[in-house]
Coordinates of C-alpha atoms in Angstrom, one line a residue:
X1 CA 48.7 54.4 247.8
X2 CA 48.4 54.1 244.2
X3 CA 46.4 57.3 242.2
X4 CA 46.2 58.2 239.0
X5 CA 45.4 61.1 237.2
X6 CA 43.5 61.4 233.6
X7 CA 44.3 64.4 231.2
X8 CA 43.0 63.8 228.0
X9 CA 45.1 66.6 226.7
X10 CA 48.6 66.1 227.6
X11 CA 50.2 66.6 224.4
X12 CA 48.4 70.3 224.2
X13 CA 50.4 71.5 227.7
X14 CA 48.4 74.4 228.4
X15 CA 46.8 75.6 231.5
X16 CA 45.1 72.8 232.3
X17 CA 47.9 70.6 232.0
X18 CA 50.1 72.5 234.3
X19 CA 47.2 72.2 237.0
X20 CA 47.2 68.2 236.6
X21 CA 51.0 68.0 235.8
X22 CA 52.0 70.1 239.1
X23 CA 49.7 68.3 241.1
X24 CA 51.0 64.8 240.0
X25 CA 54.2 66.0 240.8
X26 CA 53.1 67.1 244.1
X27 CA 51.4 64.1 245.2
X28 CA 54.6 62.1 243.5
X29 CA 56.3 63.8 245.9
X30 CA 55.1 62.2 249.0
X31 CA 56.7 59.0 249.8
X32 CA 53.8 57.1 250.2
X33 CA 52.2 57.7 246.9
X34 CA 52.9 56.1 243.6
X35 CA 51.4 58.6 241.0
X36 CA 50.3 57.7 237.4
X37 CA 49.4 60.3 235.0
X38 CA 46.9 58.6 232.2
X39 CA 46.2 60.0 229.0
X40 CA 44.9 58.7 225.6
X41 CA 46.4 60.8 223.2
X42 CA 50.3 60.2 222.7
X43 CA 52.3 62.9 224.7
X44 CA 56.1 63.2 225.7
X45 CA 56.3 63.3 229.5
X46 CA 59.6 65.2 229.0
X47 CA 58.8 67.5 226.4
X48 CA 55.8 68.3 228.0
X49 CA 57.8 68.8 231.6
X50 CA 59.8 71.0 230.1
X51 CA 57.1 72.9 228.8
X52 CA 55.5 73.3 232.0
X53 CA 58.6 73.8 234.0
X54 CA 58.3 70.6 236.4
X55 CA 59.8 67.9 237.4
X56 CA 57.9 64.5 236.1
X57 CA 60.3 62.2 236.8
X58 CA 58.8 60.4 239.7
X59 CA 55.1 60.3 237.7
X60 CA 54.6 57.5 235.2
X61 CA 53.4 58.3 232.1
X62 CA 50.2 55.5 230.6
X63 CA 49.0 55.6 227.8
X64 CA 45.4 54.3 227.0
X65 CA 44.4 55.3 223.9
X66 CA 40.7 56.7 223.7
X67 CA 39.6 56.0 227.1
X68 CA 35.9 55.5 227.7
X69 CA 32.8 54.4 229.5
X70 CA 33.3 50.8 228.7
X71 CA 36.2 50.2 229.6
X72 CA 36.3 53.1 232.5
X73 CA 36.0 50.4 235.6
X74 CA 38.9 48.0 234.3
X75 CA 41.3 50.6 234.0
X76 CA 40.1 52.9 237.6
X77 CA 39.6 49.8 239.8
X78 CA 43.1 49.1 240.1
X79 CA 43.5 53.0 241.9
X80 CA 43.1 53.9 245.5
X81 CA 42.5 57.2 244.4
X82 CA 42.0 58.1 240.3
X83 CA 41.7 61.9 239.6
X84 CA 39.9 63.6 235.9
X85 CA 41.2 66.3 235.3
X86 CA 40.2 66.2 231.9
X87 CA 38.0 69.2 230.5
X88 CA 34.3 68.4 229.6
X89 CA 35.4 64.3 230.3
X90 CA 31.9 62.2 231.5
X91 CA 34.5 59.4 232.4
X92 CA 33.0 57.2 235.3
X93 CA 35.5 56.4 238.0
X94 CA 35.5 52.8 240.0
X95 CA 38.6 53.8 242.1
X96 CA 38.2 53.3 245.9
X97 CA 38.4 57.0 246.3
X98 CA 37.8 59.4 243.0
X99 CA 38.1 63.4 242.7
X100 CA 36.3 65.2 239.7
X101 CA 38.5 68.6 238.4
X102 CA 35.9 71.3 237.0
X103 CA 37.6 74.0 235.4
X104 CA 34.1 75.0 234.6
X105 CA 30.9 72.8 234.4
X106 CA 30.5 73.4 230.0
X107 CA 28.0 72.1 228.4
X108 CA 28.9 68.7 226.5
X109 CA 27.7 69.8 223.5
X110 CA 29.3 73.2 223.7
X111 CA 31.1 72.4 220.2
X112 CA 28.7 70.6 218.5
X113 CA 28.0 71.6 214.8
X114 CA 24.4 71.1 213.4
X115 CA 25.2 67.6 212.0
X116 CA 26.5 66.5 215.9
X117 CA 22.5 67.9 216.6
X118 CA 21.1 66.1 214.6
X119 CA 22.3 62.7 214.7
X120 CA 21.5 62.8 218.5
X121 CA 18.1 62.3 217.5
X122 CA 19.0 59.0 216.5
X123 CA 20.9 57.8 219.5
X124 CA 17.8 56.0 220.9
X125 CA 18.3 53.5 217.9
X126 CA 21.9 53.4 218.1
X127 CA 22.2 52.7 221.3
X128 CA 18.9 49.8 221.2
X129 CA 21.4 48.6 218.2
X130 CA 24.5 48.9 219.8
X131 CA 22.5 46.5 223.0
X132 CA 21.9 44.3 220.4
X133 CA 25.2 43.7 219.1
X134 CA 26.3 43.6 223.0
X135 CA 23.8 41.0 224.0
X136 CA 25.2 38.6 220.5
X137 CA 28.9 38.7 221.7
X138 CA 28.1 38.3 225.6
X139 CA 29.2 42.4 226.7
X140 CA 31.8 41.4 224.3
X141 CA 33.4 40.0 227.1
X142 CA 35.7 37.6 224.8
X143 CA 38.5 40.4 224.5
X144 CA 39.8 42.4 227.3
X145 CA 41.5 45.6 225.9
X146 CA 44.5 46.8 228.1
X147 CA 46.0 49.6 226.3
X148 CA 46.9 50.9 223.0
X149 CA 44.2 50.7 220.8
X150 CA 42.6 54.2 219.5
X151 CA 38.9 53.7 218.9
X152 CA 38.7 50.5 221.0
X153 CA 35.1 49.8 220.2
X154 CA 35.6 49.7 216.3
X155 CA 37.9 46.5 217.3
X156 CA 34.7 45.3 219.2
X157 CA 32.5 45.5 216.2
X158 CA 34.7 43.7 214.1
X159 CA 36.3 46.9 212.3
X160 CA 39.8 48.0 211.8
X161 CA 41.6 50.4 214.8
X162 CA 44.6 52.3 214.4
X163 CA 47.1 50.3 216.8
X164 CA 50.1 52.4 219.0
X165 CA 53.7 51.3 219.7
X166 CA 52.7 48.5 222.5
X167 CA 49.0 47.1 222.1
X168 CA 47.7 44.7 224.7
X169 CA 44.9 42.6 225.0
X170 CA 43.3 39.4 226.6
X171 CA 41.5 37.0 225.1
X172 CA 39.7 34.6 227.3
X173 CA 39.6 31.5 228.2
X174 CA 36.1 30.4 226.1
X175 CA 37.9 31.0 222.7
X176 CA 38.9 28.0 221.0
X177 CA 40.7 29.7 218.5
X178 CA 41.2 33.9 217.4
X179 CA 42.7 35.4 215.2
X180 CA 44.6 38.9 215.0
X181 CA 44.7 40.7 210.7
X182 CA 47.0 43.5 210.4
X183 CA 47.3 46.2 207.6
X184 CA 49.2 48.6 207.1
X185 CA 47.3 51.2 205.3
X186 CA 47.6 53.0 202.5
X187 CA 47.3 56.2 204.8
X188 CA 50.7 55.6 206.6
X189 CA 53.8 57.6 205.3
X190 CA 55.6 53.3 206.1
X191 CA 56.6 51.7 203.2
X192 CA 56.9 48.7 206.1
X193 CA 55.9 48.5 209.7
X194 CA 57.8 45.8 211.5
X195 CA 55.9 43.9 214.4
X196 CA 56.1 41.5 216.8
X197 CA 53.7 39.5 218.5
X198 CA 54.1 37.9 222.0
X199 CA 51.6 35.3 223.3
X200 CA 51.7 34.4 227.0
X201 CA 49.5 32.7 229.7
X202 CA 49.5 31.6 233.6
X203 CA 50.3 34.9 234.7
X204 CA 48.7 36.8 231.5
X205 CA 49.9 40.1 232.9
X206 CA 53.1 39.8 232.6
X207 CA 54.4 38.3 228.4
X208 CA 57.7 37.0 229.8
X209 CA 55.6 34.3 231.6
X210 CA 55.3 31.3 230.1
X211 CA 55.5 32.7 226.6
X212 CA 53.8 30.0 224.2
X213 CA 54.2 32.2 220.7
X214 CA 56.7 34.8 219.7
X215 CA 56.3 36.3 216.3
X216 CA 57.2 39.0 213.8
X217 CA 56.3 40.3 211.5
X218 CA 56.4 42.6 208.3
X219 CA 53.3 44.5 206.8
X220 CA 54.1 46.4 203.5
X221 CA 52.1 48.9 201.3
X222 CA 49.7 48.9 199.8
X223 CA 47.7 48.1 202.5
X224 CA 48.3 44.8 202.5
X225 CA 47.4 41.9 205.3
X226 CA 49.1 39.2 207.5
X227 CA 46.6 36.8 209.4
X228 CA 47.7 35.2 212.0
X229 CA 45.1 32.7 213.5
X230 CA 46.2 30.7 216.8
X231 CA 44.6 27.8 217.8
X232 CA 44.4 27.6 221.9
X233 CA 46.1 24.4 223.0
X234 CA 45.7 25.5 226.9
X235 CA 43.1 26.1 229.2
X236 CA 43.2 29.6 230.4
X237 CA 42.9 33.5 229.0
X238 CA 45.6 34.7 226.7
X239 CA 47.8 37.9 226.6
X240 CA 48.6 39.4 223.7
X241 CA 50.9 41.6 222.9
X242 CA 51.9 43.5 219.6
X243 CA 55.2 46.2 219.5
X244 CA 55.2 47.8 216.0
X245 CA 57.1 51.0 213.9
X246 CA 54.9 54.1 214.5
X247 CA 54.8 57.4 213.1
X248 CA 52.3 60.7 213.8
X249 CA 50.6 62.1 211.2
X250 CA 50.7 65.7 212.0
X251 CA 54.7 65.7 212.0
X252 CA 54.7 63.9 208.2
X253 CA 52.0 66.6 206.9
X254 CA 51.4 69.6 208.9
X255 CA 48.1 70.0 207.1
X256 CA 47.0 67.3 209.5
X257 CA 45.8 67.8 213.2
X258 CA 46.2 63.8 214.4
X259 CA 48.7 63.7 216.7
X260 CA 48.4 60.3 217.8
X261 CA 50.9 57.8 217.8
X262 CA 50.1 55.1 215.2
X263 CA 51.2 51.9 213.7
X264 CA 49.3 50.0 211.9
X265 CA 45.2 48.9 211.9
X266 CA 44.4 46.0 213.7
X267 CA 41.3 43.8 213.1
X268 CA 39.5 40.9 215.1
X269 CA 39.5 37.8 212.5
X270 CA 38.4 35.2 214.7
X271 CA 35.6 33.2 213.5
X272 CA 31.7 34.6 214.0
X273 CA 28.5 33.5 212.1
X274 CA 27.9 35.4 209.4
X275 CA 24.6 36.7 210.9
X276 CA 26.8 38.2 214.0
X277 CA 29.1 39.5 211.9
X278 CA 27.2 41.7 209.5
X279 CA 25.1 42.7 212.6
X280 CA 28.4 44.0 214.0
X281 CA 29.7 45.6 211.0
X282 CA 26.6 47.7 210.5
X283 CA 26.5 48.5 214.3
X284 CA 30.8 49.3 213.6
X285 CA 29.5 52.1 211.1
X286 CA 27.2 53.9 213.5
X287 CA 29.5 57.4 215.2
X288 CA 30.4 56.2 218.6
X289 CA 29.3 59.7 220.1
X290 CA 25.8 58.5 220.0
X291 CA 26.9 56.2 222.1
X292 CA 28.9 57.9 224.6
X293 CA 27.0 61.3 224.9
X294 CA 26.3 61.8 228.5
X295 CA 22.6 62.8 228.8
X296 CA 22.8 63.4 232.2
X297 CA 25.3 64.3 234.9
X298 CA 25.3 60.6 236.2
X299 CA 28.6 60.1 236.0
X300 CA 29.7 62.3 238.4
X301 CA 27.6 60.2 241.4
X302 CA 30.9 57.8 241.0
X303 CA 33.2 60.9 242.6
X304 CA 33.8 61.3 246.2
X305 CA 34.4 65.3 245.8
X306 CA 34.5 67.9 242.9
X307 CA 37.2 70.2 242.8
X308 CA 36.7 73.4 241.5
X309 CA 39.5 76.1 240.3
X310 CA 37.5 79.5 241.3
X311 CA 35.1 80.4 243.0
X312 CA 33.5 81.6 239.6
X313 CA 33.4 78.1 238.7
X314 CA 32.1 76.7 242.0
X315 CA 29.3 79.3 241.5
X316 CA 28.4 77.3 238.3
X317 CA 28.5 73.8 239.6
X318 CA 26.4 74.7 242.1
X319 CA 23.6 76.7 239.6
X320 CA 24.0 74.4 236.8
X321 CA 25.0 70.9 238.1
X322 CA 23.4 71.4 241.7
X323 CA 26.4 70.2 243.5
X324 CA 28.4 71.5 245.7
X325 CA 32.7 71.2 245.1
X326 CA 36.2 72.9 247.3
X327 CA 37.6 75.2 245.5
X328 CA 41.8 74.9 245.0
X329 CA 43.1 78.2 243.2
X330 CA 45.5 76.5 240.0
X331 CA 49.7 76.7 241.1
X332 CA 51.2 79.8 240.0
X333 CA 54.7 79.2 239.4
X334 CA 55.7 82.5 240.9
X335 CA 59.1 81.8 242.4
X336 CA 60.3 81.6 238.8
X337 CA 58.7 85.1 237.6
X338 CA 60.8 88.5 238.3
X339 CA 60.2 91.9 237.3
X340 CA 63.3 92.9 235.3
X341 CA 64.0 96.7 233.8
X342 CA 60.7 97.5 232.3
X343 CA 60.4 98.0 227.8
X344 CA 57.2 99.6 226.0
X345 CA 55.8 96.4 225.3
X346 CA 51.9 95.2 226.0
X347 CA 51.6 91.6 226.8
X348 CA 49.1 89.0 226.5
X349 CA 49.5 85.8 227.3
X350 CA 47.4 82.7 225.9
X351 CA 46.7 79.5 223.9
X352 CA 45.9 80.3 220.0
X353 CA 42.5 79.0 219.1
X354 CA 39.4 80.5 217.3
X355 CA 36.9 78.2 219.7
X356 CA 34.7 79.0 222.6
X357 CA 36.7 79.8 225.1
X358 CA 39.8 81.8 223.0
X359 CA 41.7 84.7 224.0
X360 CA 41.0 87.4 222.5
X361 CA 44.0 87.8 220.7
X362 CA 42.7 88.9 217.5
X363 CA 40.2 91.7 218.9
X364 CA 43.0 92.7 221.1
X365 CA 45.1 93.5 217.9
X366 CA 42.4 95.8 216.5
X367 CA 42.4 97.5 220.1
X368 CA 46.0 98.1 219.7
X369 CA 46.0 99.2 216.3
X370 CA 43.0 102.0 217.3
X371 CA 45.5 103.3 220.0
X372 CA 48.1 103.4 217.4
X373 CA 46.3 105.3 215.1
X374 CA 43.9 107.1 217.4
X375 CA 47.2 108.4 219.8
X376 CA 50.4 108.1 217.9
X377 CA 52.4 110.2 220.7
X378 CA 51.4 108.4 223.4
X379 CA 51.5 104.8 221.9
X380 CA 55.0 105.7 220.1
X381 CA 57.9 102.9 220.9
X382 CA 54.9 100.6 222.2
X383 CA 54.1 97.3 221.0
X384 CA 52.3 94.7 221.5
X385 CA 53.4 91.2 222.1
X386 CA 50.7 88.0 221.9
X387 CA 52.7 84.8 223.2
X388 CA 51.0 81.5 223.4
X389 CA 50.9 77.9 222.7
X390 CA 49.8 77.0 219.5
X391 CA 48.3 73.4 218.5
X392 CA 48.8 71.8 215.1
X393 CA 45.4 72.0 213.7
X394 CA 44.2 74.0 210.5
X395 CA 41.8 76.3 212.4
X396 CA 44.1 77.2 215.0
X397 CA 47.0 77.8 212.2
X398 CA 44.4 80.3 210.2
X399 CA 43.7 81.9 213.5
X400 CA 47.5 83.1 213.8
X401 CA 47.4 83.9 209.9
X402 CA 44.5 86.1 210.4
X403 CA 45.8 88.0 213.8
X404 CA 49.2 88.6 211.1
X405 CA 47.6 89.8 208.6
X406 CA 45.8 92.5 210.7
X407 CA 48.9 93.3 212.5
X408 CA 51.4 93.6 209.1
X409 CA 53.3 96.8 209.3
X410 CA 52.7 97.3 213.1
X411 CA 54.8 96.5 216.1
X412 CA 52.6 93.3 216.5
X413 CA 54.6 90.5 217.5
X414 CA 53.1 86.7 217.3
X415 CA 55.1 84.5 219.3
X416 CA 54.0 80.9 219.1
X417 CA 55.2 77.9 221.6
X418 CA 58.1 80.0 223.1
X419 CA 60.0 78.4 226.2
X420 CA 59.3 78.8 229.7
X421 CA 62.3 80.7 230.3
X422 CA 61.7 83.2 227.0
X423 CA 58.0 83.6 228.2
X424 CA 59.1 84.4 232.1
X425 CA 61.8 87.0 230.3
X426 CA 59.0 88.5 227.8
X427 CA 56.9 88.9 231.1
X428 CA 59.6 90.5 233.0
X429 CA 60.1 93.4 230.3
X430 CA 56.3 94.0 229.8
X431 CA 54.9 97.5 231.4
X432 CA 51.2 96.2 231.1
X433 CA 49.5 92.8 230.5
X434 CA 46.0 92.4 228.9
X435 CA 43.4 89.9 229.4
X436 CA 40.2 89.9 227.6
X437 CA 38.7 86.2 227.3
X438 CA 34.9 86.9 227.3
X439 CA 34.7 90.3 225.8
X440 CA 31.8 91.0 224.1
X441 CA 30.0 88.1 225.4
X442 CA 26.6 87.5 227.6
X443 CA 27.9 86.4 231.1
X444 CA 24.5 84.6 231.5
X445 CA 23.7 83.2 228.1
X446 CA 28.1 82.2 227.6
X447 CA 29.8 82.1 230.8
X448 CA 32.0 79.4 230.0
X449 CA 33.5 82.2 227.4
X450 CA 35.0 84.1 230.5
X451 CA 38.7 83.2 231.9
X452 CA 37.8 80.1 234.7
X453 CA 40.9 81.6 236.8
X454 CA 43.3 83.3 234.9
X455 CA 46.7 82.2 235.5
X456 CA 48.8 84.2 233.5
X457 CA 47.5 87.3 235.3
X458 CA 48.8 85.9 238.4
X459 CA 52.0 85.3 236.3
X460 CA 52.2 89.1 235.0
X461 CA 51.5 90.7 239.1
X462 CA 54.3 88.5 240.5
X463 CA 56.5 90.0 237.1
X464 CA 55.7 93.8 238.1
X465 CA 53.6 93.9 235.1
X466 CA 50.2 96.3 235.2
X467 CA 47.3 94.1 234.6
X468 CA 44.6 95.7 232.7
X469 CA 42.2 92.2 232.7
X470 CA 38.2 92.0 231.8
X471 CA 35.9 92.8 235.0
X472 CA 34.4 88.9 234.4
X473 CA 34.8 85.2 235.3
X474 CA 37.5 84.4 237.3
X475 CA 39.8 87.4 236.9
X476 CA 37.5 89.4 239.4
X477 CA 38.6 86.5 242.0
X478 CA 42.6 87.7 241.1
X479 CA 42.6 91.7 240.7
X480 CA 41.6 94.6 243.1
X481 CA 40.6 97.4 240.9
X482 CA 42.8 100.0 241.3
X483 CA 45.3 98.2 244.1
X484 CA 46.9 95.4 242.5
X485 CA 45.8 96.2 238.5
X486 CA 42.8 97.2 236.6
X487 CA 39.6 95.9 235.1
X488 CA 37.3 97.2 232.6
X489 CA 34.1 96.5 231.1
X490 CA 34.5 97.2 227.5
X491 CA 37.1 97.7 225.0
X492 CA 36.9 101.4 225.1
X493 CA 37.7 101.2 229.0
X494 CA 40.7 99.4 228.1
X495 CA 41.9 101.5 225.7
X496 CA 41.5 104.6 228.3
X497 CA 42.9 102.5 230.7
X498 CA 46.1 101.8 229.2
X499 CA 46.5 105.0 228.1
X500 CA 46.4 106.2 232.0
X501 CA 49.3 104.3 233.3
X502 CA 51.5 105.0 230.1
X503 CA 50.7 108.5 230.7
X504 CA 52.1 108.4 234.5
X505 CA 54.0 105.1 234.9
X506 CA 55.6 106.9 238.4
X507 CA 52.0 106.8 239.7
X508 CA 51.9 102.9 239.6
X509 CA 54.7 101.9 241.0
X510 CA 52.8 101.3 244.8
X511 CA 50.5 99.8 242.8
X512 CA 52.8 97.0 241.0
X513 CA 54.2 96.3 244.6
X514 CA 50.9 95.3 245.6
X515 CA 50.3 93.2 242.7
X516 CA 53.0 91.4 243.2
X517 CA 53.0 90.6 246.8
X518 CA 49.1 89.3 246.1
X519 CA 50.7 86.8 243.6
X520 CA 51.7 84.6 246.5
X521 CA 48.7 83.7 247.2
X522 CA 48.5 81.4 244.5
X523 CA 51.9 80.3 244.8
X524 CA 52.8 76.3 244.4
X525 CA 53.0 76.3 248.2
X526 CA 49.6 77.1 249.2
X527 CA 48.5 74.9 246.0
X528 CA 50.4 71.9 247.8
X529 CA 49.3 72.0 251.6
X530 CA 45.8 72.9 250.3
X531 CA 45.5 69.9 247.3
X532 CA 47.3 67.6 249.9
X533 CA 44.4 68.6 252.6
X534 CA 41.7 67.7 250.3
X535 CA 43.1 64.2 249.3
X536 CA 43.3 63.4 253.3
X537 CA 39.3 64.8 253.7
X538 CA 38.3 62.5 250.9
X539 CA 40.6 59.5 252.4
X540 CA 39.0 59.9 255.8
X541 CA 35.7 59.7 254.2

């Protein structure tokens, strides 16, 4: 049985990726399943294994970059079973049997600025345009894209797409002659890109075949370009397929947030009237989320079953998208998590980011700081640790420079990207952990501001740590008031809160056994018999 599963966000190894990346290596696991994991933006399996704390080995990792509507079927079709479990993704599936991951039903436009709004209201002439240019090049059925093209559709119209380390394509059988232009651009730290180009036929997915070109090839700056047109001597569709240098942008300037894996741009020289070719240069210039913007929830008629990570989250699905979905709690790693001899230290754990759906971590300073100042004898030898992954973008960078400025002179600590062991170690010292994604947010008018689930919770209760977590989303789902942590409505009620158990740690103690013991409920385990259920109810129909 052959399934694959689709995170968009690999490379970011965050919640959501643990949820995908432990169930690949679940269902890997299982010796009748060959699991792919897909993605479109370049990612390390091993990096991001070790991240996570799994074991990858048996998943294979493929990369299709930008994956989208058009080319959605060729690339499902080939699974028995194909899995998204990529947030806010409108991605149609054509698999035999396809599952739809919710974390929580968001709406597509969630972070739209006002320029995104107002460009919708042309999408009726792009897309009558974008028709237009389809119709003139047949669906542009001529070139098959396989994998390793970012901005596939650019390529389509006759424009220039950034390329990755292995780019395939075929071009069929109709085309008496094509022709590939390649540039490296004055935008790449290269002074050179080496790359080679294999042509093949008879069995056109597989280049050592009946290989009929072999070329290489060196493009040097400035942004200059080799053209290299190939007239088709034999009947039959062509593979192409182009290894080349790369580099990531964000790792040569870290004012930069691309973290794809590029080459060099690639172009689609073969010849076109001139008529067709304008048309598809002017349609190349119109923004491709015009295009792709779901208007509708459509897309998800293609999906056998929706899975949804709380019941918080089913309870949205069902009010906002009218469906109904199973609900499988995210793994908790909790074999790995112990509760060590216990330090003043305040925990909370989370991904840095100033967006829609952020931690808290900068409000949760200013809380800490009023207990600081507002009950120095209480609060003295406490502070307050905010661990969490941190992307490389600008905004998410500012973010941290902001929370440290707040904090400077305080026991604030900002620990960024730490390892799995020195995060399960920080948990294991912590007397309380604090959650707070949400606060001071209308449930109704927001919800997808609140936590979905709230996995590092889970993580603190099976660590002995007190949670002290926001009376909202998914967290209600996770804590007991008063048996296995606390919740509160406000910040005040935090702050009174956590000055209660530091007041009488003793008086918690039955409490932190509880908390922990109600951690295995969302242990890998149950996560495994329960995920493997579901994929037998959707096999059996």
């Amino acid at each position: 049985m052959k399934i694959a599963l689709y995170d968009r966000y690999l490379s970011t190894a965050g919640g959501g990726e643990r949820y995908s990346c432990k169930a690949a290596e679940v269902l890997a696991d299982v010796d009748e399943f060959s699991v792919d994991i897909l993605t479109d933006i370049y990612a390390d399996k091993e990096e991001v294994a070790k991240k996570l704390n799994l074991d990858l080995r048996k998943v294979n990792l493929r990369i299709f970059p930008l994956i989208s509507d058009d080319f959605a079927e060729e690339i499902t079709k080939e699974y028995d079973l194909f899995i998204n479990c990529t947030y806010l993704s409108p991605l149609a599936s054509y698999a035999k049997k396809n599952i739809y991951l919710c974390y929580f039903p968001t709406p597509f436009d969630v972070d739209f600025k006002w320029i995104h709004r107002f460009l919708l209201l042309l999408r009726p002439a792009a897309i009558l345009l974008f028709k237009m240019a389809s119709k003139m090049t047949a669906d542009f059925g001529e070139i098959k894209i396989l994998e390793g093209l970012y901005e596939s559709k650019r390529f389509l119209l006759r424009r220039g797409s950034w390329a990755g380390k292995k780019a395939k394509m075929i071009f069929k059988k109709n085309i008496d002659d094509f022709a590939l232009g390649f540039k490296n651009p004055m935008s790449s730290p290269l002074e050179e890109v080496r790359i080679k180009i294999v042509l093949s036929f008879d069995d056109i997915m597989d280049e050592r075949r009946l290989v009929v070109k072999k070329g290489q090839k060196i493009l040097y700056r400035p942004g200059r370009e080799a053209l290299d047109r190939i007239k088709q001597k034999k009947p039959g569709d062509f593979l192409v397929t182009v290894y080349s240098d790369t580099f990531v942008p964000n790792k040569n300037s870290p004012s930069v947030e691309d973290s794809r894996e590029l080459g060099y741009v690639l172009y689609d020289e073969s010849r076109v009237n001139r008529f067709k070719k304008w048309v598809l240069k002017a349609v190349g210039y119109i923004p491709l989320f015009l295009i792709s913007y779901p208007l509708n929830h459509q897309f998800l008629n293609t999906y056998d079953q929706i899975i949804s990570i709380s019941e918080y989250s089913s309870a949205w699905i069902k009010k906002t998208w009218k469906r109904s979905s199973v609900i499988l709690f995210p793994p908790v790693d909790i074999q790995s998590f112990r509760c060590a001899a216990k330090e003043n230290i305040i925990l909370s754990v989370g991904r840095f980011f100033p967006e829609h759906h952020n931690k808290k971590q900068l409000e949760l300073t200013r809380v800490f700081l009023d207990l600081l100042r507002q009950n120095p004898d209480e609060m003295k030898g406490y502070k307050l640790c905010l661990a969490g992954g941190l992307s490389d973008k600008k905004s998410h960078r500012a973010y941290v420079d902001q929370i440290k400025e707040l904090a400077q002179g305080a026991p604030v600590e900002v620990l960024t990207n730490i390892s799995f062991k020195d995060l399960v170690d920080l948990f294991s010292k912590s007397k309380i952990f604090w959650h707070a994604s949400g606060a001071g947010v209308s449930p109704e008018k927001h919800p997808e501001k609140f936590e979905h689930f709230g996995i590092t919770t889970v993580e603190a209760m099976a660590s002995g740590s007190i949670p002290i977590v926001i009376n909202k989303g998914g967290q209600v789902e996770i804590i007991k008031d008063g048996e296995s942590g606390f919740l509160f409505e406000d910040f005040e009620e935090l702050k009174k809160k956590t000055l209660e158990v530091i007041a009488d740690e003793n008086k918690f103690e039955d409490l932190k056994k509880r908390a922990m013991s109600e951690s295995l409920r969302f242990s890998n385990e149950n996560f495994k018999k329960n995920l493997l259920k579901i994929i037998d109810d959707v096999e059996r129909g």
